[in-house]
Coordinates of C-alpha atoms and ligand atoms in Angstrom, one line a residue:
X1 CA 0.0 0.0 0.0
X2 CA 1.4 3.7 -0.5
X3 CA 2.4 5.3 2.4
X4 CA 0.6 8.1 4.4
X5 CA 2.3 11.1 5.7
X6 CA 0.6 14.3 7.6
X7 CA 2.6 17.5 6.9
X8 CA 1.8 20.4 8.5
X9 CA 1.9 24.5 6.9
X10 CA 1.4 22.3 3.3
X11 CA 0.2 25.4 1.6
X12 CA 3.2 27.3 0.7
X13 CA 6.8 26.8 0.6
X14 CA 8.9 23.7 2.2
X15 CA 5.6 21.6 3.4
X16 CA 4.0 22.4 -0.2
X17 CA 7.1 21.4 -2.5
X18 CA 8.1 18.4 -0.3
X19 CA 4.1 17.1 -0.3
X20 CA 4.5 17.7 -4.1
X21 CA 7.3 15.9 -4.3
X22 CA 6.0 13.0 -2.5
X23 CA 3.0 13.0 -4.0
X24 CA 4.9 12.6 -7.3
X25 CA 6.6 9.1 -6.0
X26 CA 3.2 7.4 -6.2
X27 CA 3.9 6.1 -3.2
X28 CA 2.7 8.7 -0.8
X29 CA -0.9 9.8 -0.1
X30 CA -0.4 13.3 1.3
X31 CA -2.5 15.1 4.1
X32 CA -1.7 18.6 3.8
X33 CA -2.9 20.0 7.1
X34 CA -3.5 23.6 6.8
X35 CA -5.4 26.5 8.4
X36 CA -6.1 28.3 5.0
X37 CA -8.1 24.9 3.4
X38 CA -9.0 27.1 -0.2
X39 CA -5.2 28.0 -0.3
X40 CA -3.9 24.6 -0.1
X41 CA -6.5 23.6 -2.5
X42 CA -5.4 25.7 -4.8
X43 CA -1.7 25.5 -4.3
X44 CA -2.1 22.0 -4.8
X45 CA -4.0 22.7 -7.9
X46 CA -1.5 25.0 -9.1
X47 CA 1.5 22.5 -8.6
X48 CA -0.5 20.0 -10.6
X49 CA -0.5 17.8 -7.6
X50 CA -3.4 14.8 -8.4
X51 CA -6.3 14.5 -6.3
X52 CA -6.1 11.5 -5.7
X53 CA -2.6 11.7 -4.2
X54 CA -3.7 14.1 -1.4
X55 CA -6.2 15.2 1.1
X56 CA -6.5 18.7 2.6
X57 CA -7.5 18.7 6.4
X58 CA -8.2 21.9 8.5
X59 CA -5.4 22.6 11.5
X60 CA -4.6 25.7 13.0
X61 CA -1.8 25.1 15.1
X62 CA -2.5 28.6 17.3
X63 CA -5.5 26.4 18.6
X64 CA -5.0 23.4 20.7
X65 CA -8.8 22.5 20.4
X66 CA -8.3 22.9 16.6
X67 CA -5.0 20.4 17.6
X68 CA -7.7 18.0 19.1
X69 CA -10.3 18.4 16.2
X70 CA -7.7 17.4 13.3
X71 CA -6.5 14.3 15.2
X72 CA -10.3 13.6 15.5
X73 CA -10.9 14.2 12.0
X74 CA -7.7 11.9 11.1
X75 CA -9.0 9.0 13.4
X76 CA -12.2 9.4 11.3
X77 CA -10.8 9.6 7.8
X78 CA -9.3 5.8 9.0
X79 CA -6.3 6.6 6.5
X80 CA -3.5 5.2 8.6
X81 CA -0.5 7.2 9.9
X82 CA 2.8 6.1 8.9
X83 CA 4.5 9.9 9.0
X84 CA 4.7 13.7 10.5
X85 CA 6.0 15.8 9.2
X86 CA 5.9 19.3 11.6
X87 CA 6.5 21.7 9.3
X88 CA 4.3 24.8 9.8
X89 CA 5.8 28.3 11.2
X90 CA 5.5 31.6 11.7
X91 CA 8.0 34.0 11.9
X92 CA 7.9 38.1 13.3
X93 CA 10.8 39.6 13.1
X94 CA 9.5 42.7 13.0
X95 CA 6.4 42.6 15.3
X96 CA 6.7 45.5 18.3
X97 CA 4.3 43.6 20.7
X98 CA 3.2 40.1 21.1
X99 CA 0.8 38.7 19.8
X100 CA -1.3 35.2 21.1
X101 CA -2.5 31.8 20.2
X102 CA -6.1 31.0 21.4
X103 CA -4.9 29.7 24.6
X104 CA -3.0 32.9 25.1
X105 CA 0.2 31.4 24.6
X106 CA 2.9 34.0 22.8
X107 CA 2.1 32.9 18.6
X108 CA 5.8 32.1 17.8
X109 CA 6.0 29.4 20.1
X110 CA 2.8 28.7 21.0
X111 CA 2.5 27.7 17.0
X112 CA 5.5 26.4 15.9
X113 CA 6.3 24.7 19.0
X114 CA 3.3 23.5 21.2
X115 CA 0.7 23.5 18.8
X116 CA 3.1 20.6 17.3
X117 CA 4.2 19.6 20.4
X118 CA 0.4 18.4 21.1
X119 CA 0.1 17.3 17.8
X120 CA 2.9 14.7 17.8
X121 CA 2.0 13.4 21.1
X122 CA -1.4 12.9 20.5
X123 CA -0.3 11.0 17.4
X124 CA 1.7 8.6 18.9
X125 CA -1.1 6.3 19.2
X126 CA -2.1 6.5 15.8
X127 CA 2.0 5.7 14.4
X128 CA 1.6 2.6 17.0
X129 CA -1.3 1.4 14.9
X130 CA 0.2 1.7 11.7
X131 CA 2.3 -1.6 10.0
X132 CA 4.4 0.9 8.2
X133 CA 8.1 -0.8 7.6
X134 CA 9.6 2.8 8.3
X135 CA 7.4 5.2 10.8
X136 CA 9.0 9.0 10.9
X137 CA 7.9 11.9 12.8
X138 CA 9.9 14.8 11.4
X139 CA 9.9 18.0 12.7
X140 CA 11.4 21.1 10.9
X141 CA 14.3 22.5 12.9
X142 CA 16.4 25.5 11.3
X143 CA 20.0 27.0 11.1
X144 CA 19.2 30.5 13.3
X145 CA 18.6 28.4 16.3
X146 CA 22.0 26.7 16.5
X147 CA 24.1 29.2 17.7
X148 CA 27.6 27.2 16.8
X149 CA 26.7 28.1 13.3
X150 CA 27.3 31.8 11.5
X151 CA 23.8 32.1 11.0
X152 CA 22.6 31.2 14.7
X153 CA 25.0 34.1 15.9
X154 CA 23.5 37.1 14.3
X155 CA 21.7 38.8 17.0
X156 CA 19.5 38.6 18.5
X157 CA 20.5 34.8 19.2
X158 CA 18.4 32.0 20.7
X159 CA 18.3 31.3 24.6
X160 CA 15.9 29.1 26.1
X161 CA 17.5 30.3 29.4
X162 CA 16.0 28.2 32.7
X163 CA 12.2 28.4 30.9
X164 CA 11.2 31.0 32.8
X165 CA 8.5 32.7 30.7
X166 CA 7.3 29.8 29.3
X167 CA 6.9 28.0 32.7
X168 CA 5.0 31.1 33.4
X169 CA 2.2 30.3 30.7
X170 CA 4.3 32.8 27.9
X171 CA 1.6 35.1 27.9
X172 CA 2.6 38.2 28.6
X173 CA 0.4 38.9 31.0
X174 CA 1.5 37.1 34.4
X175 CA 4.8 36.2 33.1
X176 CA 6.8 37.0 30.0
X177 CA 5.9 36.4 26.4
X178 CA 9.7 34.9 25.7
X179 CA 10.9 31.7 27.1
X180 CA 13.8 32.9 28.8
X181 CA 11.7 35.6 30.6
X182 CA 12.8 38.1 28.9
X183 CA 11.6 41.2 26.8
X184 CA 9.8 40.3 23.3
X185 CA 11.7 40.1 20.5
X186 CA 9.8 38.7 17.7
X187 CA 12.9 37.0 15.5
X188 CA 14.4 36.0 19.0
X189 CA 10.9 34.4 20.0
X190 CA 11.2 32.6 16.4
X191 CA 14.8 30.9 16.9
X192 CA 13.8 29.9 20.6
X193 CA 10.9 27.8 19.2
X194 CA 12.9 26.5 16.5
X195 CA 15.0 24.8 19.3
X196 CA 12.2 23.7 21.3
X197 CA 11.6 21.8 18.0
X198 CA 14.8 20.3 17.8
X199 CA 14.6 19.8 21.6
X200 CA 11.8 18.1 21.8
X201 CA 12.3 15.8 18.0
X202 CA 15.7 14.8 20.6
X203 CA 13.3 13.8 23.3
X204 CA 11.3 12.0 21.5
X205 CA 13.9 9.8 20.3
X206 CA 14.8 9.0 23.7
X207 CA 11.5 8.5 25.2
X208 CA 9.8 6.8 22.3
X209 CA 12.2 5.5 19.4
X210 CA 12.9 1.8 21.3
X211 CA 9.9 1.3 22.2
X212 CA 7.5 2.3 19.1
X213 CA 10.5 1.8 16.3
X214 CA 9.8 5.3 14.9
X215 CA 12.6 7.6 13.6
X216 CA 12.3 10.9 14.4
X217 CA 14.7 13.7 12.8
X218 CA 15.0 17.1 12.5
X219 CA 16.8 19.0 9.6
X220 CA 18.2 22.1 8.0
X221 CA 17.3 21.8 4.5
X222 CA 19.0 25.3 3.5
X223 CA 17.7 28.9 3.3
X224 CA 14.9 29.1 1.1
X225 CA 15.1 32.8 1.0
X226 CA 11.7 32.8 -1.2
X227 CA 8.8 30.9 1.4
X228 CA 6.3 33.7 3.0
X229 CA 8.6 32.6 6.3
X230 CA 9.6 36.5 5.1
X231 CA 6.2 37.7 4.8
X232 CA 6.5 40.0 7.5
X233 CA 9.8 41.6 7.0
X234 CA 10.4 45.0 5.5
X235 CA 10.1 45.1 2.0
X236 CA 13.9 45.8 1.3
X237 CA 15.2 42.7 3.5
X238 CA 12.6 40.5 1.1
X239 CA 14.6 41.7 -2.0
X240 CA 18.1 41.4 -0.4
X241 CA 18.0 38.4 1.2
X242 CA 17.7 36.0 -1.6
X243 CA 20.6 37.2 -3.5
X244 CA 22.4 37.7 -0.1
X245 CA 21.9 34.3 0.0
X246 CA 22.7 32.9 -3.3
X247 CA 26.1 34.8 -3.7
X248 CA 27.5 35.4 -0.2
X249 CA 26.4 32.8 2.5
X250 CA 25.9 30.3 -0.6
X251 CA 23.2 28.8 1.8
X252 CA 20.4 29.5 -0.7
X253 CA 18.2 26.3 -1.7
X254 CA 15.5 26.8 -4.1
X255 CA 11.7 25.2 -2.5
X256 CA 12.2 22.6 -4.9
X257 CA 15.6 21.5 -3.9
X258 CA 14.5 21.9 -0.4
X259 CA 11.1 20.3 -0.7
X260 CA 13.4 17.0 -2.5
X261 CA 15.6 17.2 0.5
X262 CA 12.3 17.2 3.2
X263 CA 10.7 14.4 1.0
X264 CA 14.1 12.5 1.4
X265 CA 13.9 12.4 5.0
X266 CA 10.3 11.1 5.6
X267 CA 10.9 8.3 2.7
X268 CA 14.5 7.7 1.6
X269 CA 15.6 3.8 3.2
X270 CA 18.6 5.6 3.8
X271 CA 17.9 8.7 5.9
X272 CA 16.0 6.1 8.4
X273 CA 18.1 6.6 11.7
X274 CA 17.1 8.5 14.5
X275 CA 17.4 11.1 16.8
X276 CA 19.4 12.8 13.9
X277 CA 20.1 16.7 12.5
X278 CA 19.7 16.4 8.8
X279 CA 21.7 18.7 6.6
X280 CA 23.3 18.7 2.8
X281 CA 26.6 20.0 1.6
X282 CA 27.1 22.0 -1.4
X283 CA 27.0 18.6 -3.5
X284 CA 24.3 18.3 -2.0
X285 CA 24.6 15.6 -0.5
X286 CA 23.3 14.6 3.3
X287 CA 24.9 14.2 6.6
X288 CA 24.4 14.4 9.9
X289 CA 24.8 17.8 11.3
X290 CA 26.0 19.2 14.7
X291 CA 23.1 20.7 16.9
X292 CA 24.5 23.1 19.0
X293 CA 25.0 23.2 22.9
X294 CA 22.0 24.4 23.8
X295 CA 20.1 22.6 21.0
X296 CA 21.2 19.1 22.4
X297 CA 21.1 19.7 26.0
X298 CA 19.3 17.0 27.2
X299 CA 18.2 18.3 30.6
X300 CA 16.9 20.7 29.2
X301 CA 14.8 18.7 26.4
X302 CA 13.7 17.0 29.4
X303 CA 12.6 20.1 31.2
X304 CA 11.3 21.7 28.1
X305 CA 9.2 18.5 27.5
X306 CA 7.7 18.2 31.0
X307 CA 7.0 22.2 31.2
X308 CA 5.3 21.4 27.5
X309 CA 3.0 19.1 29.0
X310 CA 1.7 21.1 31.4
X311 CA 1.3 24.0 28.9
X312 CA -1.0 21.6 26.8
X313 CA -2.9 20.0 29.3
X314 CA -1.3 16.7 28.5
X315 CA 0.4 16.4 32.4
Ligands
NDP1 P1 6.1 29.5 4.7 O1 5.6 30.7 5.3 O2 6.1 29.4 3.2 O3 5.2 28.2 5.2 C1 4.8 28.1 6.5 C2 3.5 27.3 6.5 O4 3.1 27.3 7.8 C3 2.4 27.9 5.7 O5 1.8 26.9 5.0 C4 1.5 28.5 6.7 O6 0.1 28.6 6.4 C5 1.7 27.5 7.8 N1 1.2 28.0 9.1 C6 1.5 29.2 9.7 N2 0.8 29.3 10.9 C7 0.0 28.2 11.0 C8 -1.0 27.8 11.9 N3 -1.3 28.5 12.9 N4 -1.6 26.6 11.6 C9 -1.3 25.9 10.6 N5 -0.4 26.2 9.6 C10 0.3 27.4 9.8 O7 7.5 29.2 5.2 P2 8.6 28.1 4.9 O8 8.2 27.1 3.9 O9 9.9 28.8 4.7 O10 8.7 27.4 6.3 C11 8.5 26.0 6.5 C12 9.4 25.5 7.6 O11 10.7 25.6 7.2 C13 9.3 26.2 9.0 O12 9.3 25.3 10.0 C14 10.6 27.1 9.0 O13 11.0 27.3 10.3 C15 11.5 26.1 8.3 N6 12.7 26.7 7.7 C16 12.6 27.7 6.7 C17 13.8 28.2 6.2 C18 13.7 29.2 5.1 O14 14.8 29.7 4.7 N7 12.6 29.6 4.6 C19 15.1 27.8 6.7 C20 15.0 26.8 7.7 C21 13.9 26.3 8.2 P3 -0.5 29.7 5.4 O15 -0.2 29.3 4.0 O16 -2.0 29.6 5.7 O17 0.1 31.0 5.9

């Protein structure tokens, strides 16, 4: 039978070209879980994706009830669940105040990181159920939050500090709206929840790989300088950045070439181990990367996963 894979933020950029590129395999039905349903129609449409390779499902990640209602919707579809790929984000650099996810949690995090966070666990179940040879749960992770990297050290940098804020409830009101308890900074807020996701895809791995058999990975599949990750900065970063990209850093990977390099992860035999850091060369080609300090502190994870639960209801 062809595999199924959930990814998340499948209406644009990375989570649309990789579910295109799956889709294209033949083996992969694709469950494009999005909170715009007409635009992922249409994307899909517009990529000449075939119907019949994918299915759009509503999730809003800034919700935790919508969290709940998808994996109800899931369990109902009785399409089995062999992958996950957490892919959706936002990103505000250049936001002044913070703003929340239904729950009141700040958006960066609350989305990118718990809404995900509740998503994967709550999936579990479903992965155990499924007689897939090669179960993944893959969750996006990104350059800016590994600060042993050039990128991860342009200010300002990522610093999860001792979870403060988001002990607090993140919500600006009683506590702070950043992590470490500190003032909000919208592109600091971003890089903090892209290592909560490469915390917790670490956690995972220890808490659940042995006994389930999934992988679970994380990855850096290059700056795609194009996605609407940029929507919200100035207009003058939008048209420097790319070429910034292309001829200085040489990080730049077109959505295509990243999308391939996503779709490689949740399928390729050899990308199977787990608790890994994807990344490619400029052949290219993968290998396992370096997460930095902070990003593979394992207390931390730990912490981070138990403070989670409680955020979530799940503890
Ligand atoms: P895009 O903005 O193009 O895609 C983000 C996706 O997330 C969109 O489909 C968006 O939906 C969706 N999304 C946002 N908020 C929610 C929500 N509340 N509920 C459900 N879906 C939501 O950006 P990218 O493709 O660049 O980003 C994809 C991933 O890649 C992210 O995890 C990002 O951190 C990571 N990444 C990106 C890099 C880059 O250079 N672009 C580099 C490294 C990592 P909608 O279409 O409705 O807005």
């Amino acid at each position: 039978r062809k595999g199924c894979v959930v990814i998340t933020g499948a209406s644009s950029g990375l989570g649309l070209a990789a579910a295109k590129s799956l889709a294209e395999t033949g083996k992969w039905h694709v469950i494009m879980a999005c909170r715009n349903f007409l635009k992922a129609e249409q994307a899909a449409k517009s990529l000449g994706m075939a119907k019949e390779n994918y299915t759009v499902m509503h999730l809003d990640l800034a919700s935790l009830d919508s969290v709940r209602q998808f994996v109800e919707t899931l369990r109902r579809s009785e399409m089995p669940l062999d992958a996950l790929v957490c892919n959706a984000a936002v990103y505000l650099p250049t936001a002044k105040e913070p703003t929340f996810t239904a729950e009141g949690f700040e958006l960066s995090v609350g989305t990118n990181h718990l809404g995900h966070f509740l998503l994967a666990r709550l999936l579990l179940d479903d992965f155990k159920k499924s007689d897939f040879q090669q179960k993944r749960l893959i969750i996006v992770g990104s350059i800016t939050g590994n600060t042993n990297t050039l990128a991860g050290n342009v200010p300002p940098k990522a610093n999860l500090g001792d979870l403060r804020g988001l002990a607090g409830g993140l919500n600006g009101v009683g506590s702070s709206s950043m992590i470490d308890g500190g003032d909000f900074d919208g592109a600091k807020a971003y890089k903090d929840s892209k290592v909560c996701n490469m915390l917790s895809m670490q956690e995972f791995h220890r808490r659940y790989h042995e006994e389930t058999g999934i992988s679970f990975a994380s990855l850096y599949p290059g700056c795609i300088a194009e996605t609407g990750l940029f929507r919200n900065h100035i207009p003058l970063f939008r048209i420097l950045f790319p070429p910034f990209q292309k001829y200085i850093t040489k990080g730049y990977v077109s959505e295509k070439e990243a999308g391939d390099r996503l779709a490689q992860v949740v399928s390729d035999p050899s990308l199977s181990k787990s608790g890994v850091y994807w990344s490619w060369n400029s052949t290219s080609a993968s290998f396992e990367n370096q997460l930095s300090k902070e990003a593979s502190d394992a207390e931390k994870a730990r912490k981070l996963w138990e403070v989670s639960e409680k955020l979530v209801g799940l503890a």
